[in-house]
XYZ file of C-alpha atoms in Angstrom:
677
model
C 29.047 -20.279 0.384
C 25.761 -22.653 0.456
C 24.450 -25.188 -1.945
C 22.593 -21.771 -3.408
C 25.611 -19.748 -3.299
C 27.610 -22.786 -5.323
C 24.697 -22.871 -8.284
C 25.066 -19.040 -9.009
C 27.381 -18.285 -11.674
C 30.270 -15.963 -9.790
C 31.276 -18.955 -7.596
C 33.321 -20.305 -10.406
C 35.166 -16.620 -10.858
C 35.861 -16.280 -6.639
C 39.800 -16.824 -6.980
C 39.810 -14.209 -10.284
C 38.220 -11.756 -8.172
C 40.352 -12.175 -5.432
C 43.174 -11.807 -6.838
C 42.553 -8.709 -9.013
C 41.558 -7.057 -5.800
C 44.645 -7.424 -4.412
C 46.355 -6.213 -7.444
C 44.275 -3.348 -8.211
C 43.041 -0.127 -7.118
C 39.552 -0.757 -8.884
C 38.095 -3.665 -10.166
C 35.045 -3.426 -12.468
C 33.126 -6.976 -12.302
C 31.165 -6.800 -15.708
C 28.204 -10.039 -15.969
C 24.898 -10.789 -16.939
C 21.494 -10.416 -15.112
C 21.464 -13.306 -12.526
C 25.128 -13.982 -11.984
C 24.966 -13.750 -8.248
C 27.380 -9.996 -8.194
C 25.012 -8.116 -6.064
C 25.065 -11.058 -3.201
C 28.127 -12.575 -3.517
C 31.163 -10.080 -4.496
C 30.480 -8.451 -0.540
C 30.734 -12.222 0.799
C 33.863 -13.003 -1.381
C 35.457 -9.701 -0.269
C 34.313 -10.304 3.672
C 35.905 -13.835 3.638
C 38.943 -13.172 1.848
C 40.021 -10.059 3.636
C 37.726 -9.002 6.378
C 36.934 -12.315 8.609
C 39.977 -12.388 10.798
C 38.220 -10.951 14.386
C 41.278 -8.116 13.545
C 39.859 -6.490 11.030
C 37.261 -4.124 11.643
C 36.830 -1.659 8.815
C 33.744 -2.227 6.162
C 32.471 -3.092 2.862
C 29.946 -0.701 1.455
C 27.752 -1.567 -1.170
C 25.743 0.820 -2.762
C 22.536 0.788 -4.528
C 20.533 3.515 -6.640
C 16.955 2.392 -4.634
C 16.080 1.589 -1.462
C 14.311 -1.276 -1.786
C 17.184 -3.179 -3.344
C 19.463 -1.987 -0.320
C 17.164 -3.310 2.212
C 16.234 -6.710 0.267
C 20.121 -7.478 -0.506
C 20.846 -6.647 2.643
C 18.311 -9.415 4.351
C 19.468 -12.107 1.680
C 22.750 -11.610 2.583
C 22.252 -11.896 6.228
C 20.532 -14.948 5.814
C 23.419 -16.609 3.498
C 25.764 -15.457 6.068
C 23.711 -17.096 9.041
C 24.138 -20.248 7.550
C 27.717 -19.942 6.688
C 27.957 -19.064 10.308
C 26.240 -21.072 12.331
C 28.195 -22.282 14.513
C 30.189 -19.287 14.590
C 29.284 -16.752 18.080
C 29.129 -13.984 15.068
C 26.435 -11.717 15.134
C 24.953 -12.745 11.684
C 20.944 -11.026 12.517
C 20.049 -8.601 10.113
C 21.726 -5.217 11.827
C 24.195 -7.228 13.105
C 27.672 -8.255 11.103
C 24.951 -7.380 7.759
C 22.862 -4.244 7.357
C 21.630 -1.523 5.529
C 21.718 1.971 5.881
C 18.147 4.134 3.639
C 16.552 7.199 4.073
C 14.969 6.755 7.127
C 15.781 3.731 7.902
C 18.982 2.148 9.872
C 19.729 -1.908 10.701
C 23.418 -1.446 11.430
C 25.739 -1.582 14.735
C 29.106 -1.555 15.426
C 29.709 -5.023 14.508
C 28.448 -4.331 10.605
C 30.709 -5.372 8.128
C 29.068 -5.517 4.952
C 26.853 -2.702 4.970
C 23.975 -1.467 2.072
C 23.300 1.666 1.660
C 21.376 4.220 -1.317
C 24.210 6.003 -2.919
C 22.466 9.333 -1.912
C 22.906 8.095 2.188
C 26.782 7.534 1.167
C 27.226 11.168 0.127
C 25.246 12.038 3.240
C 27.735 10.161 5.372
C 30.624 12.023 3.396
C 29.597 15.001 4.611
C 30.560 14.391 8.163
C 33.573 12.066 7.164
C 35.646 13.337 4.551
C 37.461 10.522 3.819
C 34.754 7.661 4.532
C 37.355 6.226 7.040
C 35.226 3.513 8.113
C 35.404 2.013 4.332
C 37.993 -0.619 3.126
C 35.995 -1.598 0.001
C 33.185 0.749 -1.856
C 31.432 -1.160 -3.810
C 29.406 1.041 -6.609
C 26.377 -1.610 -7.447
C 24.499 -1.099 -10.981
C 26.742 1.310 -12.041
C 24.946 1.893 -15.148
C 22.331 2.953 -13.394
C 23.974 6.551 -13.467
C 22.059 9.496 -11.449
C 23.994 13.374 -10.902
C 24.547 11.650 -7.512
C 26.281 8.776 -8.532
C 28.575 10.708 -10.771
C 29.686 12.835 -7.681
C 30.202 9.762 -5.541
C 32.183 8.598 -8.553
C 34.615 12.034 -8.475
C 34.582 11.774 -5.016
C 35.543 8.112 -4.424
C 38.660 8.840 -7.191
C 39.787 11.933 -5.471
C 39.684 9.597 -1.732
C 41.870 6.964 -3.774
C 44.295 9.869 -4.057
C 45.048 10.289 -0.615
C 44.432 6.844 1.701
C 43.552 3.075 0.453
C 40.897 2.858 -1.142
C 39.218 -0.377 -3.141
C 36.487 0.741 -5.456
C 34.659 -2.114 -7.188
C 32.199 -0.959 -9.859
C 29.148 -3.886 -11.265
C 26.900 -3.723 -13.371
C 25.525 -5.776 -16.308
C 25.425 -3.383 -19.004
C 28.337 -0.775 -18.203
C 30.257 1.491 -20.797
C 33.136 -0.410 -19.747
C 35.873 1.648 -21.338
C 34.233 5.295 -20.156
C 34.608 3.736 -16.320
C 38.055 2.690 -17.388
C 39.736 5.572 -18.475
C 37.862 7.241 -15.255
C 39.398 5.798 -12.869
C 42.905 5.275 -14.551
C 43.629 8.927 -16.071
C 47.463 9.222 -16.181
C 46.954 13.031 -14.997
C 45.696 11.819 -11.702
C 48.282 12.981 -8.651
C 48.529 9.170 -8.040
C 48.754 6.082 -10.640
C 45.970 3.953 -9.968
C 45.446 0.346 -11.398
C 42.384 -0.645 -13.014
C 41.425 -4.623 -13.631
C 38.225 -6.131 -15.099
C 36.437 -9.729 -14.524
C 33.940 -10.597 -16.871
C 31.235 -13.089 -14.943
C 28.977 -15.653 -16.947
C 25.821 -15.233 -16.685
C 23.166 -17.517 -15.963
C 20.185 -16.051 -17.586
C 17.554 -17.930 -19.392
C 16.458 -17.347 -23.311
C 13.818 -14.467 -23.227
C 11.057 -14.160 -26.255
C 10.386 -11.126 -27.093
C 6.953 -10.100 -28.330
C 5.911 -6.473 -29.893
C 2.207 -5.166 -29.981
C 2.424 -4.451 -34.178
C 1.105 -0.470 -33.385
C 1.805 1.773 -30.384
C -0.517 1.344 -27.800
C -3.012 5.239 -26.993
C -3.427 3.730 -23.292
C -0.224 1.631 -22.257
C -2.251 0.639 -18.518
C -5.128 -0.906 -20.585
C -2.757 -2.517 -23.054
C -0.783 -3.707 -20.026
C -3.537 -4.975 -18.386
C -4.985 -6.832 -21.424
C -1.637 -8.721 -22.019
C -1.872 -10.262 -18.361
C -5.323 -11.231 -19.125
C -4.223 -13.068 -22.395
C -1.215 -14.735 -20.294
C -3.145 -15.944 -17.669
C -5.861 -17.413 -19.747
C -4.202 -18.728 -22.679
C -0.803 -19.554 -21.520
C 0.204 -22.206 -18.781
C -0.657 -21.700 -15.057
C 2.795 -21.962 -13.742
C 5.051 -18.971 -13.806
C 3.711 -15.092 -12.141
C 3.967 -12.026 -14.355
C 5.671 -8.909 -13.519
C 3.982 -5.789 -15.389
C 6.449 -2.029 -15.507
C 4.456 1.053 -15.502
C 5.282 4.619 -15.094
C 3.967 5.060 -11.318
C 1.896 4.897 -8.261
C -1.492 5.918 -10.023
C -0.831 3.676 -13.317
C -0.713 0.962 -10.634
C -3.384 1.832 -8.617
C -5.854 2.129 -12.133
C -4.359 -1.029 -13.239
C -5.075 -2.916 -10.009
C -8.675 -1.363 -10.302
C -9.258 -2.735 -14.160
C -7.963 -6.253 -13.341
C -9.972 -6.697 -9.853
C -13.063 -5.653 -11.762
C -12.559 -7.428 -14.536
C -11.914 -11.160 -13.206
C -14.049 -13.716 -13.118
C -15.945 -13.537 -9.834
C -14.799 -17.343 -9.042
C -10.943 -15.876 -9.568
C -10.430 -19.138 -11.883
C -11.528 -19.984 -14.910
C -11.037 -22.925 -17.459
C -8.189 -24.188 -14.795
C -6.319 -21.220 -14.341
C -5.182 -20.145 -11.196
C -5.970 -17.502 -8.900
C -4.623 -14.240 -9.780
C -3.265 -12.112 -6.369
C -2.208 -8.711 -7.432
C 0.965 -7.195 -5.586
C 2.184 -3.638 -6.126
C 5.399 -2.817 -5.361
C 6.128 1.142 -5.582
C 8.453 3.590 -3.329
C 5.803 5.356 -1.549
C 4.723 2.030 -0.164
C 5.900 0.911 3.192
C 8.760 -1.273 3.156
C 6.935 -4.522 4.791
C 4.213 -4.285 1.975
C 7.116 -3.658 -0.761
C 8.057 -7.245 0.679
C 5.212 -8.951 -0.507
C 6.658 -8.598 -4.465
C 9.810 -11.218 -3.033
C 7.580 -14.140 -1.335
C 6.967 -17.190 -3.361
C 3.535 -17.385 -4.511
C 1.072 -20.561 -2.910
C 0.133 -23.583 -4.526
C -2.754 -22.902 -7.435
C -1.891 -19.138 -7.229
C -0.173 -16.393 -9.874
C 0.620 -13.658 -9.003
C 0.768 -10.556 -10.760
C 3.130 -8.002 -9.507
C 2.550 -4.148 -10.641
C 5.873 -2.076 -10.398
C 7.899 0.850 -10.578
C 11.304 0.659 -11.745
C 12.118 0.064 -8.314
C 11.776 -3.400 -9.716
C 14.097 -3.131 -12.446
C 17.506 -3.934 -11.105
C 19.378 -5.550 -8.484
C 17.091 -8.101 -6.799
C 15.625 -11.082 -7.883
C 11.914 -11.726 -7.705
C 11.341 -14.863 -7.553
C 8.814 -16.726 -9.675
C 8.480 -14.240 -12.520
C 8.117 -15.851 -15.858
C 6.370 -13.350 -17.962
C 7.317 -9.290 -18.180
C 5.043 -6.871 -19.545
C 7.142 -3.560 -19.793
C 5.061 -0.067 -20.809
C 9.018 0.902 -22.172
C 8.246 3.975 -19.746
C 9.561 5.084 -16.835
C 8.709 8.551 -14.724
C 11.505 10.772 -14.190
C 12.731 14.366 -12.935
C 13.807 16.459 -15.410
C 14.928 20.493 -15.464
C 15.577 22.798 -17.812
C 17.789 25.383 -16.558
C 16.738 28.027 -19.656
C 13.532 28.190 -17.773
C 14.667 27.225 -14.477
C 11.734 24.620 -15.048
C 11.840 21.382 -13.470
C 8.975 19.176 -13.997
C 7.724 15.377 -13.240
C 7.647 13.675 -16.919
C 7.064 10.245 -18.107
C 10.141 9.631 -20.373
C 11.339 6.770 -22.716
C 13.583 4.021 -20.802
C 17.042 3.403 -21.889
C 18.512 0.412 -23.968
C 20.157 -0.630 -20.736
C 17.068 -0.618 -18.380
C 15.235 -2.366 -21.133
C 17.823 -5.052 -20.735
C 17.583 -5.129 -16.828
C 13.678 -5.333 -17.218
C 14.100 -8.209 -19.573
C 16.440 -9.682 -16.756
C 13.398 -10.145 -14.554
C 11.836 -12.747 -16.607
C 15.250 -14.969 -17.117
C 16.285 -16.211 -13.657
C 14.809 -19.234 -13.214
C 12.994 -20.238 -16.711
C 12.444 -19.704 -19.795
C 10.350 -17.010 -20.193
C 8.293 -14.157 -22.511
C 8.967 -10.192 -22.311
C 6.250 -8.423 -23.853
C 6.431 -4.485 -24.747
C 4.566 -2.398 -26.245
C 6.485 -1.444 -28.890
C 10.119 -1.314 -29.556
C 10.985 1.196 -27.055
C 13.014 3.536 -29.674
C 10.153 3.855 -32.156
C 7.291 3.490 -30.223
C 7.982 5.531 -27.212
C 9.634 8.326 -29.518
C 6.420 8.557 -31.181
C 4.279 8.889 -27.565
C 6.788 11.713 -26.589
C 6.267 13.301 -30.042
C 2.158 13.649 -28.978
C 2.672 14.026 -25.527
C 5.661 16.219 -24.934
C 6.190 20.102 -26.096
C 8.873 20.456 -28.820
C 11.510 22.453 -26.590
C 11.721 19.045 -24.392
C 11.664 17.210 -26.462
C 14.554 18.109 -28.823
C 16.054 18.514 -25.184
C 15.601 14.967 -24.321
C 17.072 13.591 -27.501
C 20.361 15.810 -27.417
C 21.049 14.984 -24.042
C 24.125 12.451 -24.031
C 24.263 12.794 -19.619
C 21.742 12.265 -16.617
C 23.673 15.334 -15.172
C 22.364 17.508 -18.208
C 18.635 16.491 -17.440
C 19.043 16.808 -13.776
C 18.046 20.433 -11.327
C 21.814 20.477 -10.067
C 20.513 22.764 -7.110
C 20.198 19.748 -4.578
C 24.063 18.050 -5.730
C 25.497 21.295 -5.597
C 24.682 22.742 -2.230
C 25.642 19.214 -1.214
C 28.946 19.996 -2.598
C 29.325 23.302 -1.646
C 28.573 21.762 1.983
C 31.894 19.352 1.405
C 33.978 22.546 1.194
C 34.400 22.115 -2.831
C 34.440 25.586 -3.673
C 35.181 25.118 -7.375
C 32.009 23.304 -9.041
C 32.999 23.904 -12.827
C 36.200 21.855 -12.136
C 35.057 19.305 -10.511
C 36.620 15.927 -11.784
C 33.030 14.271 -13.580
C 32.710 11.548 -15.313
C 30.690 13.539 -17.872
C 30.401 17.201 -17.005
C 26.975 18.819 -16.881
C 26.183 21.780 -19.030
C 28.007 24.919 -17.828
C 24.664 26.321 -18.326
C 23.060 23.821 -15.534
C 25.424 24.729 -13.790
C 25.070 28.499 -13.858
C 21.575 28.282 -13.024
C 21.587 25.571 -9.731
C 23.861 28.595 -8.783
C 22.047 31.314 -9.154
C 18.750 29.097 -7.830
C 21.068 28.337 -4.441
C 21.931 32.130 -4.319
C 17.800 33.643 -4.714
C 17.098 30.905 -1.620
C 19.821 32.506 0.158
C 22.426 29.446 -0.081
C 25.058 31.091 -1.343
C 26.542 34.516 -1.262
C 27.252 36.582 -4.359
C 30.630 35.024 -4.439
C 29.461 31.541 -4.485
C 30.126 30.546 -0.866
C 27.889 28.868 1.107
C 25.668 30.961 3.542
C 24.917 29.838 7.275
C 21.541 29.364 5.590
C 23.211 27.226 3.311
C 24.525 25.182 5.597
C 21.667 24.509 7.556
C 19.978 23.435 4.472
C 21.999 21.273 3.399
C 21.344 19.029 6.598
C 17.765 18.114 5.641
C 17.184 15.520 2.986
C 15.416 17.239 0.609
C 14.802 18.915 -2.517
C 16.533 23.160 -1.616
C 13.097 24.586 -2.043
C 11.505 22.581 0.759
C 14.542 22.993 3.629
C 14.594 26.593 2.614
C 10.765 26.658 3.346
C 11.164 24.910 6.463
C 13.631 27.158 7.625
C 11.339 30.197 6.941
C 8.574 28.222 8.423
C 11.222 28.722 11.971
C 11.733 32.265 11.600
C 7.606 33.109 10.727
C 6.746 30.827 13.673
C 4.778 27.850 11.373
C 7.140 24.969 11.663
C 5.048 22.594 13.189
C 2.378 23.166 10.709
C 4.796 23.668 7.561
C 6.413 20.068 8.472
C 3.074 18.539 8.167
C 2.345 19.647 4.986
C 5.920 18.736 3.783
C 5.585 15.286 4.841
C 1.860 15.114 3.021
C 3.602 16.153 -0.144
C 6.278 13.455 0.197
C 3.766 10.604 -0.564
C 1.988 9.358 -3.592
C -1.816 9.265 -3.569
C -2.841 10.766 -0.572
C -5.992 11.624 -0.787
C -8.209 9.437 -3.609
C -12.236 8.366 -3.822
C -14.117 6.552 -6.405
C -16.450 8.758 -8.432
C -19.035 6.329 -7.385
C -18.502 6.536 -4.086
C -19.284 10.134 -4.390
C -23.247 11.186 -4.349
C -22.703 15.026 -3.410
C -21.375 17.650 -4.862
C -18.282 20.106 -3.613
C -20.752 23.106 -3.647
C -23.588 24.604 -5.221
C -22.610 28.165 -5.249
C -20.959 29.801 -8.161
C -17.298 29.123 -7.557
C -17.359 25.230 -7.797
C -18.348 22.869 -10.244
C -19.943 19.588 -9.006
C -18.059 16.016 -8.843
C -19.792 14.738 -11.320
C -19.489 16.486 -14.406
C -15.830 15.009 -14.547
C -16.611 12.620 -16.425
C -12.747 12.232 -17.544
C -11.635 11.525 -14.221
C -11.727 8.064 -12.581
C -10.567 9.475 -9.329
C -10.797 12.797 -7.552
C -10.251 14.458 -4.553
C -11.926 13.700 -1.120
C -13.151 18.016 -1.060
C -15.665 17.658 1.119
C -13.817 17.182 4.510
C -11.077 19.138 4.233
C -11.250 21.582 1.559
C -9.587 24.659 1.834
C -10.625 27.603 -0.221
C -6.630 28.593 -0.994
C -5.726 25.425 -2.512
C -3.518 22.593 -1.598
C -0.824 22.903 0.814
C -3.671 24.210 3.392
C -6.035 21.159 2.409
C -3.242 18.763 3.420
C -2.730 20.842 6.583
C -6.631 20.341 7.940
C -6.291 16.994 6.926
C -3.155 16.206 9.389
C -4.637 18.479 12.118
C -8.029 16.506 11.301
C -6.108 13.274 11.971
C -4.206 15.033 15.215
C -7.262 15.956 16.997
C -9.013 12.852 16.637
C -8.645 10.771 19.868
C -9.695 7.057 18.208
C -7.240 6.663 14.968
C -8.433 4.082 13.865
C -12.037 5.172 13.353
C -10.580 8.342 12.102
C -9.205 6.488 8.765
C -12.477 4.905 8.251
C -14.776 7.845 8.449
C -12.401 9.066 6.147
C -11.884 5.943 3.800
C -11.027 8.743 1.036
C -7.573 8.618 2.952
C -5.276 6.524 1.352
C -3.842 5.108 5.077
C -0.568 3.783 3.459
C 0.451 6.839 1.938
C -0.388 8.757 5.373
C 1.367 6.241 8.051
C 4.456 6.748 5.745
C 3.807 10.146 5.926
C 3.376 10.367 9.889
C 6.811 8.624 9.747
C 8.410 11.401 7.142
C 7.238 14.132 9.206
C 8.551 11.869 12.842
C 12.502 11.854 11.046
C 12.153 15.818 10.001
C 11.334 16.986 13.123
C 14.290 15.540 14.286
C 16.545 17.459 10.845
C 14.809 20.634 12.401
C 16.658 20.141 16.279
C 19.875 19.741 14.471
C 19.496 22.463 12.492
C 18.747 24.956 15.600
C 15.251 25.445 14.065
C 12.124 27.297 16.480
C 9.537 24.629 16.546
C 6.270 26.523 18.125
C 2.595 24.965 18.980
C 1.313 27.911 18.463
C -1.542 27.853 15.913
C -0.486 30.188 12.460
C -2.761 32.046 10.557
C -3.146 30.619 6.703
C -0.997 33.124 4.748
C 1.946 33.140 7.175
C 2.031 29.463 6.596
C 2.057 30.525 2.665
C 4.413 32.697 3.246
C 7.291 30.248 4.140
C 6.111 28.048 1.003
C 6.807 31.620 -1.256
C 10.790 31.648 0.327
C 10.669 28.162 -1.266
C 9.207 27.957 -4.203
C 9.403 31.920 -5.200
C 10.377 30.366 -9.036
C 7.172 28.341 -8.862
C 4.365 30.765 -9.501
C 2.069 31.224 -12.290
C 0.135 34.768 -13.477
C -3.067 34.463 -15.354
C -3.172 36.297 -18.707
C -5.864 37.875 -20.466
C -7.332 37.617 -22.475
C -6.936 33.771 -22.520
C -6.992 33.021 -18.699
C -4.609 31.277 -19.115
C -1.594 30.866 -16.468
C 1.980 31.171 -17.415
C 4.850 30.504 -15.494
C 6.400 33.498 -14.424
C 10.049 32.585 -13.998
C 9.621 29.869 -17.780
C 6.987 32.000 -19.588
C 5.558 28.717 -20.489
C 1.808 27.751 -20.594
C 0.911 25.287 -17.252
C -2.499 24.191 -16.291
C -3.649 22.876 -12.804
C -3.837 19.442 -12.390
C -6.596 17.396 -11.845
C -5.776 16.241 -8.646
C -5.662 19.786 -6.995
C -8.335 21.355 -5.114
C -8.423 24.477 -7.415
C -9.171 22.617 -10.230
C -12.513 22.840 -9.596
C -13.137 26.270 -8.733
C -14.525 28.669 -11.275
C -12.917 31.676 -10.515
C -9.428 31.966 -11.139
C -6.908 34.219 -8.514
C -4.222 36.055 -10.135
C -1.155 34.117 -8.904
C -0.993 30.566 -8.180
C 2.170 28.662 -6.721
C 2.848 25.417 -7.038
C 5.236 22.245 -6.052
C 6.332 20.522 -9.294
C 5.224 20.411 -12.883
C 4.015 17.044 -14.209
C 3.971 16.553 -17.983
C 1.369 14.170 -19.709
C -1.218 15.557 -22.103
C 0.230 19.326 -21.209
C 2.025 20.803 -18.582
C 0.086 20.539 -15.350
C 0.920 22.363 -12.038
C 0.482 20.176 -8.815
C 0.572 21.415 -4.862
C -1.427 24.272 -6.114
C -2.289 27.606 -3.794
C -3.413 30.819 -3.905
C -0.919 33.597 -3.176
C -3.221 36.844 -4.578
C -1.710 39.455 -2.276
C 1.331 37.987 -0.515
C 3.727 38.677 -3.238
C 5.134 42.054 -3.793
C 4.956 43.713 -7.087
C 8.888 43.258 -7.895
C 8.394 39.396 -7.372
C 5.442 39.528 -10.467
C 6.804 42.005 -12.875
């Protein structure tokens, strides 16, 4: 090992890990944050078992987040280049060590250590049901369980009954007994051996402070805490701030910049460098967070939970944590999927705290005790039915929409969904709801068997609602337009503009309100250049087509400062990838112009369960499938429309103060009477 690796606590456990792997089928490695599990365990396995030239097997290491897979692969690739500098082995990234994440692959035929997301490994399973190229599969951060992770664990355990496969589970905060019992269950056809190794960590002490009262505006409170740290604490050490999403991050960034001293240096404090990190950022911009701060500069990293685990961000001394995260949740009784801001788990709280104690004695600052304060916020912000459901749920499987994963299972040949070996079985009602949803989309027949349409839908790395929309677009000869819309829907904060920059009104007629009347909004969508009266989907198409027609792309961006260039470029890459999946699914693509009603009909095929109707005399919208009251999100083009349509279609629900529809279009005249009943 190089000098840095030798300093990691896990180096003292190398022999114990090798011996345990030799004598077991499954190895559970627990260890404090910062012990070196994510980078060193794959290296230990390679050096002990696969370094011989004749060994062609691969070590697969799964990560819950793509940035972790990419960053760890780069770090391990560097370490191997130091170890093997006099060797002929290709140690550049993509050689001996590589990664494979959605829409990005850096591997080759010589790759022996491969970092992937759990979703990518599941897609590999669709092609090869034995995952035959892998001799060792490490599931890292196994405590960050998702429905994909749980299905993956069940599939891997079944594979151990049919072939030799070593499974390594790694985490700082896992439920050891649960995983031990799952992989050593006596009822399995083949007796499997499970062993455990605990690695002593190198976590520095972290002092935790709490605000005395719950914070009404956690973004503002987080920014205030950043300034207090910056001006009242020693100049050494960067600050990591956990927020819920891109909107929070952009708002916090704007507040910090507008309130910082003009000379960016006050009473000897270092200058501030604001670095955002969230999923929608291009990978090279995400990597900025991992660079050391230059002398005389303090870095403030504004992050979502993608910075929570696996990877070490150097230089962090302070963590400011709002104690919340944004995630998708599904209520099977109503057939309702929504994007919610919810409390983080205790395991996640420990992981976030661990970001601070990697290098020096550190301080973590919470908005309040995570359980008490977040429960208070939830009581204010969320409907009672969802709050009760959230509190009673013990498994992530019971908070997830299972449609996507069940479609994968059906495409993989798993016919009996109810009897699959789950580590924590989902509620039967959730499974039944997902099966019914897939049947309504045409992915399953009345007997629950996957259809040819369902097989094509499973080829796309998308929710079934979107993949069904794309397939319908092929039949309606509007695939090119729908792909553009779907790609733009996949990114956050595509369109934004400060109110101060807008001096004109949307429309002076009776149908619209002036933008300047929205005093409560920090940012408003740029409706003037691209607005379509049918709503958001066709407004997005107008944006894409305007860009596509432009001969000078740089000039186009400068002419439309309301477009978030970073997000738009990500959408263009996504569109290119989706085009390739269309070819695999034999979808007819046409360059002919399609009318707006045809395009919306394609979306209705995929989102027939996401339709709301205007109720009288209240003039409020209710979801047809859920019967829940919903409102148009302020980011929608239709938010400004005074006259209300009878029927709306929406892409998703977002919970804040109430249930908001996001991605909204008017579909009056496009749905039959039976759908409206």
